[in-house]
mmCIF file of C-alpha atoms in Angstrom:
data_model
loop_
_atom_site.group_PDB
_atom_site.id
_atom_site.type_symbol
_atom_site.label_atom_id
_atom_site.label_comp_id
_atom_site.label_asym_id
_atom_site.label_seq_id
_atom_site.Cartn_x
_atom_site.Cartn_y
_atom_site.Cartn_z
ATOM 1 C CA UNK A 19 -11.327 15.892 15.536
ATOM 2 C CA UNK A 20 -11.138 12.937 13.234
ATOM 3 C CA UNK A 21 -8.683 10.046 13.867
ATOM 4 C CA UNK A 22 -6.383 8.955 10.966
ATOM 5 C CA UNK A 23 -5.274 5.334 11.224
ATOM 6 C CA UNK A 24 -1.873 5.214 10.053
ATOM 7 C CA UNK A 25 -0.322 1.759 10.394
ATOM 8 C CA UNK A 26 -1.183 0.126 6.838
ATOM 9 C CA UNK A 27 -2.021 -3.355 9.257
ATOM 10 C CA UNK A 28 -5.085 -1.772 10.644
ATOM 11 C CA UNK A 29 -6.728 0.620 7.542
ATOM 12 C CA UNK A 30 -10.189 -0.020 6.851
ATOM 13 C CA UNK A 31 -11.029 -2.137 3.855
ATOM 14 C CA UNK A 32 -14.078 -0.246 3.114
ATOM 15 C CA UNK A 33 -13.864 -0.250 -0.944
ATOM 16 C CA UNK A 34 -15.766 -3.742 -1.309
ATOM 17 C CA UNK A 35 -12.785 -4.802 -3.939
ATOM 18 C CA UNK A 36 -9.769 -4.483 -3.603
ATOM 19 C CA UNK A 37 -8.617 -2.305 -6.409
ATOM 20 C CA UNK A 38 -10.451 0.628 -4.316
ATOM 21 C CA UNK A 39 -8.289 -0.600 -0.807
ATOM 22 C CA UNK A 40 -5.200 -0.108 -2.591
ATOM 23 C CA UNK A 41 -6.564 3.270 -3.836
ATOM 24 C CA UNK A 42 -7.748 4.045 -0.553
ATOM 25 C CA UNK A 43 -4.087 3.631 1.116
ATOM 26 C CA UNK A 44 -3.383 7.432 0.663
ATOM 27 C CA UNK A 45 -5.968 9.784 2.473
ATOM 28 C CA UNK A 46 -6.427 13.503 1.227
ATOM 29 C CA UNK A 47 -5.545 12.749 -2.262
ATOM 30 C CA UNK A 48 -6.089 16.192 -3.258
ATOM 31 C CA UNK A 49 -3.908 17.678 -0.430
ATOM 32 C CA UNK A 50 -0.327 18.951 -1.475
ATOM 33 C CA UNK A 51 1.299 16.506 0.614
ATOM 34 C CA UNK A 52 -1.220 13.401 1.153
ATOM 35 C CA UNK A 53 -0.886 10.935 3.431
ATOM 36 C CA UNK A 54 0.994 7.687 2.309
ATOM 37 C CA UNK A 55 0.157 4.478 4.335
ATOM 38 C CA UNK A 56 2.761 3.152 2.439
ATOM 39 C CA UNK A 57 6.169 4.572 3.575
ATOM 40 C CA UNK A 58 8.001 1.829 2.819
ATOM 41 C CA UNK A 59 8.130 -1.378 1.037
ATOM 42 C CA UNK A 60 7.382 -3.611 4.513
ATOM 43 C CA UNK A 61 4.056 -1.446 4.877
ATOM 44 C CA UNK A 62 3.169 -2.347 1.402
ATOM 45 C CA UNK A 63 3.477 -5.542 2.640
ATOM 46 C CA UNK A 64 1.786 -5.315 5.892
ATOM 47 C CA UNK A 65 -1.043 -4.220 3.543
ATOM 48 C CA UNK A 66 -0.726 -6.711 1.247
ATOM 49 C CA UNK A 67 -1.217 -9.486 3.785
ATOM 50 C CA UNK A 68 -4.092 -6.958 5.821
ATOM 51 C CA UNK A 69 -5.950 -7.016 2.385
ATOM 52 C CA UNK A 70 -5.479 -10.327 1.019
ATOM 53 C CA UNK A 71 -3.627 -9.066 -1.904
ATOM 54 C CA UNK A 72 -1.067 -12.034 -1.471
ATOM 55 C CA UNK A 73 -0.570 -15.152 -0.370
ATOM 56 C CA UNK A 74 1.647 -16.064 3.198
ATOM 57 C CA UNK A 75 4.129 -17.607 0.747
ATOM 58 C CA UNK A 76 4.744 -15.132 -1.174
ATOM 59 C CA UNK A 77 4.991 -12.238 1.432
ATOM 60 C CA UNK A 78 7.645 -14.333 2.684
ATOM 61 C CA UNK A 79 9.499 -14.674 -0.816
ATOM 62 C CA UNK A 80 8.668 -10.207 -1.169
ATOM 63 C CA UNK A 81 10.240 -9.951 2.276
ATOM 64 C CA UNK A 82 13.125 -12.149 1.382
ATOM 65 C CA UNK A 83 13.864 -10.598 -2.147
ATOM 66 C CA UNK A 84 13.308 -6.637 -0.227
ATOM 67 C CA UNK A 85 15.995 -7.924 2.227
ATOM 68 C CA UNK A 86 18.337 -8.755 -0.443
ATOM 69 C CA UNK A 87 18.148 -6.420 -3.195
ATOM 70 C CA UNK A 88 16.357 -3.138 -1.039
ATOM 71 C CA UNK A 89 16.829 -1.144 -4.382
ATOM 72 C CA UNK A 90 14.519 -3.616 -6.238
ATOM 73 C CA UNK A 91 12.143 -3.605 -3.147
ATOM 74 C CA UNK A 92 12.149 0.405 -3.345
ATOM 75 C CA UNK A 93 11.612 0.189 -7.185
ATOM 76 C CA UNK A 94 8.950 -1.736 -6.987
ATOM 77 C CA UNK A 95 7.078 0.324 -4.035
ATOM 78 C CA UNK A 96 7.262 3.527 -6.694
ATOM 79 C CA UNK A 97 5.772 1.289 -9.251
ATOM 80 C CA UNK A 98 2.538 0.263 -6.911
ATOM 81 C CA UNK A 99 2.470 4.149 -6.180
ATOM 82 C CA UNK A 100 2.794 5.089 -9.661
ATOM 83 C CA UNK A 101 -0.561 2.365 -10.080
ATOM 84 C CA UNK A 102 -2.331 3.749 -7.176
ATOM 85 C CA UNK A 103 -2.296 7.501 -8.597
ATOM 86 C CA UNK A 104 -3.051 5.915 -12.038
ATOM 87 C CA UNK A 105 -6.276 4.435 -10.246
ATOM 88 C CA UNK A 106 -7.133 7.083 -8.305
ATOM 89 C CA UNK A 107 -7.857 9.351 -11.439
ATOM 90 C CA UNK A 108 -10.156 6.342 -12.911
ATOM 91 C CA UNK A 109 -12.538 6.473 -9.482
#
């Protein structure tokens, strides 16, 4: 049986660029209910940081802002999503 990593931290970054990782944080796209690595905004950033999408400093000022608007933080999280799925019918 296959393993499925499923803490964002540890995914493989097998894409080559990073526009594939960050397609490549759902598995079984074309399942009815796919597997999100992302289930939250920290996650995202776990992933962030994992990938080298962002910068220590600013991780710190995402994690801040999440912490005091969480609204914002879960707004934001949709929008990535929304991207991902966008990308994920281009590849």
């Amino acid at each position: 049986m296959k393993t499925v990593n499923t803490f964002a931290g540890d995914l493989r970054l097998v894409g080559g660029r990073l526009g594939l990782d960050f397609v490549n944080t759902v598995n079984d796209h074309a399942l009815p209910q796919p597997r999100d690595h992302w289930r939250d905004y920290g996650l995202f950033l776990i992933w962030a940081q994992h990938a080298g999408a962002a910068t220590p400093a600013q991780l710190e000022a995402a994690a801040r802002a999440a912490a005091a608007d969480p609204a914002a933080a879960q707004a934001t999280l949709e929008l990535a999503r929304h991207a991902r799925r966008a990308l994920y019918g281009v590849f």
